[in-house]
Amino acid sequence: MDFTQPKPATALCGVVSADGKIAYPPGVKEITDKITTDEMIKRLKMVVKTFMDMDQDSEDEKQQYLPLALHLASEFFLRNPNKDVRLLVACCLADIFRIYAPEAPYTSHDKLKDIFLFITRQLKGLEDTKSPQFNRYFYLLENLAWVKSYNICFELEDCNEIFIQLFRTLFSVINNSHNKKVQMHMLDLMSSIIMEGDGVTQELLDSILINLIPAHKNLNKQSFDLAKVLLKRTVQTIEACIANFFNQVLVLGRSSVSDLSEHVFDLIQELFAIDPHLLLSVMPQLEFKLKSNDGEERLAVVRLLAKLFGSKDSDLATQNRPLWQCFLGRFNDIHVPVRLESVKFASHCLMNHPDLAKDLTEYLKVRSHDPEEAIRHDVIVTIITAAKRDLALVNDQLLGFVRERTLDKRWRVRKEAMMGLAQLYKKYCLHGEAGKEAAEKVSWIKDKLLHIYYQNSIDDKLLVEKIFAQYLVPHNLETEERMKCLYYLYASLDPNAVKALNEMWKCQNMLRSHVRELLDLHKQPTSEANCSAMFGKLMTIAKNLPDPGKAQDFVKKFNQVLGDDEKLRSQLELLISPTCSCKQADICVREIARKLANPKQPTNPFLEMVKFLLERIAPVHIDSEAISALVKLMNKSIEGTADDEEEGVSPDSAIRSGLELLKVLSFTHPTSFHSAETYESLLQCLRMEDDKVAEAAIQIFRNTGHKIETDLPQIRSTLIPILHQKAKRGTPHQAKQAVHCIHAIFSNKEVQLAQIFEPLSRSLNADVPEQLITPLVSLGHISMLAPDQFASPMKSVVANFIVKDLLMNDRSTGEKNGKLWSPDEEVSPEVLAKVQAIKLLVRWLLGMKNNQSKSANSTLRLLSAMLVSEGDLTEQKRISKSDMSRLRLAAGSAIMKLAQEPCYHEIITPEQFQLCALVINDECYQVRQIFAQKLHKALVKLLLPLEYMAIFALCAKDPVKERRAHARQCLLKNISIRREYIKQNPMATEKLLSLLPEYVVPYMIHLLAHDPDFTRSQDVDQLRDIKECLWFMLEVLMTKNENNSHAFMKKMAENIKLTRDAQSPDESKTNEKLYTVCDVALCVINSKSASCNADSPKDPVLPTKFFTQPEKDFCNDKSYISEETRVLLLTGKPKPTGVLGTVNKPLSATGRKPYVRSTGTETGSNINTNSELSPSAGSRSREQSSEASETGVSENEENPVRIISVAPVKNIDTVKNKEMNSDQSTQGNISSDRGKKRIVTAAGAENIQQKPDEKVDESGPPAPSKPRRGRRPKSESQGNATKNDDLNKPVSKGRKRAAGSQESLEAGNAKAPKLQDGAKKAVPAERQIDLQR
């Protein structure tokens, strides 16, 4: 029953009773304005009841009561002031519409409008459910909804006003006290109007949508729910109206069409949540808005779509791929807030829609390198948040982005990445919340976090320490649990992470010692020296805290507080005492912090700084109880009762790493080891077959056993025979540690050492070299530790056995396999014995520390002879190339070791120094690598004289990029350490000649002037090499112009030209080369610095060992390089070939058929490194490696015999020309980087397998044909030009010089039987590899 098709009511309009009066129901008197309100209400109730009981079939009654129906619609009732009257009239009118349906008894449109507006107003009474009249209001609503009375209004011109008023009324009255029936009738009433009308106007739509706006939604949740259900019910009808509204606002920009225009994005979000079908036509419009030119508008759309795509039940990304792809494009928006919002969205998306992770990964990768710090930070937060929810939500690539950001240039980003990874490690590895698979997925985190300790920033180091104490090995765990965590962590770390962890403990221990020394200074009487020492100590401590500049002030304040507060000092002394337990440390830290806290100052930077200091020095992990727990864990591993396998560690590696851990802790916490139980376990380890385990156990005894002799006699009596046995028949490392252990912990060490020395010295037998190595090690260390007792007896051993019997004899013949380096296990016992013999000589001299017997001179001559003879001291050609490399390295290292002792440094001649320096250009990669590491290690500890830093300049000639990069890093480190040392030590100004980095320049100039490759002072290519070596050093020195250092270095070079070469003062050619190098240096300094022409701050002092005193009235203003040469040097035009191209270049095998490769590209390179090459360079290296492997040439063979393609060459000149043309054709592609050429001939380039931690590659590179210096070849034209001059001269210092490639070929072929012209060896076409950084 409804009014969907209303009919005219003219026939009923004039029907009245016969007497012309209105007919009322029985018992109801006339209702007029003459009666009282109460009476009127009483009568109206009866009328309501009458109409309520009537139905549409009562035709007589309908006719009878028609006048009454018209009367009730009069203005008197519609405007009656009494609400009860109005309610009763409204109920009557509703029933009248029901009874007379489908024809309404009212014909006037105005009257109908008034009636429906009147009824609508009455519906407001629904608001109060507790009202006595609520049932009548409900009846009114029910009646209207059931009959669909409002459908009559469709015929009215201004029906929209009625509907808007109705909708607003219903939405305003709905509340949480209404039951479902009320909501249902309201929905029926409104949905019929929407679905059966011709359309929904904008105003009517606004009356619905306004309830979805957050502000309204929060005010009346029920109106929101009502609108939500209404929209769901009418989605098919209203969708077009909604689409039109958004089209007007979003596309056409007509915001005036609705008051809700400014809320469009809120509305879209709500409508999408209600039913996505409501927005089918709107989504394409959003894609249009995403491409808006207005950044703020794009931001608003991105915020909206982030919510739509990211909501839990949304499938918008799969349903609307174009919009999803367009949205992903906003990750690369030019507007920073848009990119930021996109990144924030990714977190919700990863958590709610893991299937979209693949789409997001590439965009997050780009944003993880965003120039904006906040965006990079939020990328990390996004990934870590999702990973913490569920590790399966993030793939390895996403975790890799976080891993990269641990090295971000901004501290905030690095910190977030490190902390995020630490939290993941603790959750999934330590607590195992997601099983073994998840733990395995993030097992790399522990290594990565510890690697960060290698960074220079103190903030990074402090954060790693904090992470270790809170996440990797939480300090608040019980001792047994904490040590188990540490035990298995240490066993599973990679070597670099182990080094970092060891370094962390070392730094903390060093800081503890600094604080201990500061407290000792407080106990001394006040004096100027004491204050100066205290100030230096405070500066050192401040350097170990964040923001050292501010930390200095806070440390000074803390020192002042320490001076005034004795109790605070005692607390700090307890904290750093060796006997402090972890629990005591925790109490001390809290107590000190409490004393320094200021309640009135909630943020106290001074207190924060002190806490940083206390956290670094407090022993929160290790004490006696912890060491005991570690030892018990190790015992379980030895017995096989530990759960090693469950922790992913084999029992053997658990034992070995456990001993290594205890060894490290024995340095930092020696007192904690002092217990019989611990030492009994260590004795058990000494008896194990694993050499590494026994060696570590001996070292622990050495570090911690100072009181064994007095406190634990049982341990002493058991330990002594074991140490004796290890010193005599153990491994070399065990022997060394056993000797040092005896010397360190026993009072009668002289007797003990004599019992080892005498039998060993008598039993030396060179015929059994494999039994010599351990005795030589023991004898060497005994003579170094107790020189007064053993120096003299050792002299006869050295003279009669070491030199004459061992070093000067070759008893066995080495394997002629052409390898330049062999793994330790493949080195012959005789050579290993000779290496240990050289070390014994050095240790013996270092123990004596004097040269009264001239033994040092003899030793240095012996070592020099070994270098001159390339390691083959007897020159009988019986020793293999790889063994010669070992002996060259041992000789060079020995000279460098002796130079660390001042009395021996004085007697090392310039020639011997130069021989030692040239080891860094050795033909063997491993020799260069190990020598450079030893050189750096000694220089960085300020053990070697400054002149040895000049050796690094020769690294510019190294063909391998990693070696050059390593040398540059070494220079940077050494220079910064020396400058810092001068700043921190005021007394160091008296020793500037040996400390100031700039003073390396004269040593470098002299060394380069005596470079064996520098034979002609006017040869441009040789000068270019000199310039590269000079710039390699000067570039690092000239990064800063501190104290006008550029002018100072220029002054040094000018002053050298006023002296003569002290090595050969009367040789004009030698002096000319020296002055030429000076001019090249001046040329470089002038071209690179505008401030070098200023006055030098002081007159430099030149070393008299290398330069004579300047002669009076001697002026040397001659220029030793022409203007043309100067221009060539500065323009950096490349040479035809690289400097070190013939390193390890194989010659064709004697007696083999000649071969050539068909093209230059077939010649492969053997260079294979793990360095961070550019992608193109990396792919080239891989291609070249594969090409080389295809040829079948053995990596270390000097004369490869596999043939790729055999092509007999009739005329070798043709091949030579091809080679020269090939070389010349590549010139255009050769580039220069920092003045260093990167072109390396690949025919036999070195095979390098270099690890980041500089481990020595045991596989060894292939041997070169002749040259030993690891240098690039001169160009062929240069080789031809200098061939006649140089070949007729004796080889300088017995060394095979890195001559030109053609010379090398001729020299190599000279040893082979001459072949017929038609069978001459063809020169393989050289392929040049660009190794540019």
mmCIF file of N, CA, C and O in Angstrom, residues 987-996:
data_model
loop_
_atom_site.group_PDB
_atom_site.id
_atom_site.type_symbol
_atom_site.label_atom_id
_atom_site.label_comp_id
_atom_site.label_asym_id
_atom_site.label_seq_id
_atom_site.Cartn_x
_atom_site.Cartn_y
_atom_site.Cartn_z
ATOM 1 N N MET A 987 104.965 17.920 24.306
ATOM 2 C CA MET A 987 106.400 17.655 24.261
ATOM 3 C C MET A 987 106.841 17.114 22.904
ATOM 4 O O MET A 987 108.033 17.091 22.590
ATOM 5 N N ALA A 988 105.880 16.673 22.087
ATOM 6 C CA ALA A 988 106.235 16.067 20.803
ATOM 7 C C ALA A 988 106.819 17.079 19.827
ATOM 8 O O ALA A 988 107.456 16.701 18.844
ATOM 9 N N THR A 989 106.655 18.368 20.092
ATOM 10 C CA THR A 989 107.181 19.383 19.171
ATOM 11 C C THR A 989 108.704 19.316 19.070
ATOM 12 O O THR A 989 109.287 19.758 18.082
ATOM 13 N N GLU A 990 109.332 18.747 20.087
ATOM 14 C CA GLU A 990 110.791 18.626 20.045
ATOM 15 C C GLU A 990 111.228 17.527 19.074
ATOM 16 O O GLU A 990 112.385 17.483 18.667
ATOM 17 N N LYS A 991 110.289 16.634 18.708
ATOM 18 C CA LYS A 991 110.646 15.527 17.817
ATOM 19 C C LYS A 991 109.883 15.626 16.497
ATOM 20 O O LYS A 991 109.524 14.621 15.891
ATOM 21 N N LEU A 992 109.640 16.855 16.040
ATOM 22 C CA LEU A 992 108.836 17.027 14.832
ATOM 23 C C LEU A 992 109.464 16.349 13.627
ATOM 24 O O LEU A 992 108.769 15.868 12.732
ATOM 25 N N LEU A 993 110.787 16.309 13.575
ATOM 26 C CA LEU A 993 111.469 15.710 12.429
ATOM 27 C C LEU A 993 111.073 14.244 12.242
ATOM 28 O O LEU A 993 111.053 13.739 11.133
ATOM 29 N N SER A 994 110.761 13.576 13.336
ATOM 30 C CA SER A 994 110.394 12.156 13.241
ATOM 31 C C SER A 994 108.888 11.931 13.329
ATOM 32 O O SER A 994 108.437 10.798 13.168
ATOM 33 N N LEU A 995 108.119 12.995 13.579
ATOM 34 C CA LEU A 995 106.672 12.834 13.749
ATOM 35 C C LEU A 995 105.841 13.564 12.699
ATOM 36 O O LEU A 995 104.823 13.035 12.240
ATOM 37 N N LEU A 996 106.242 14.755 12.323
ATOM 38 C CA LEU A 996 105.429 15.569 11.415
ATOM 39 C C LEU A 996 105.304 14.877 10.060
ATOM 40 O O LEU A 996 106.315 14.602 9.409
#
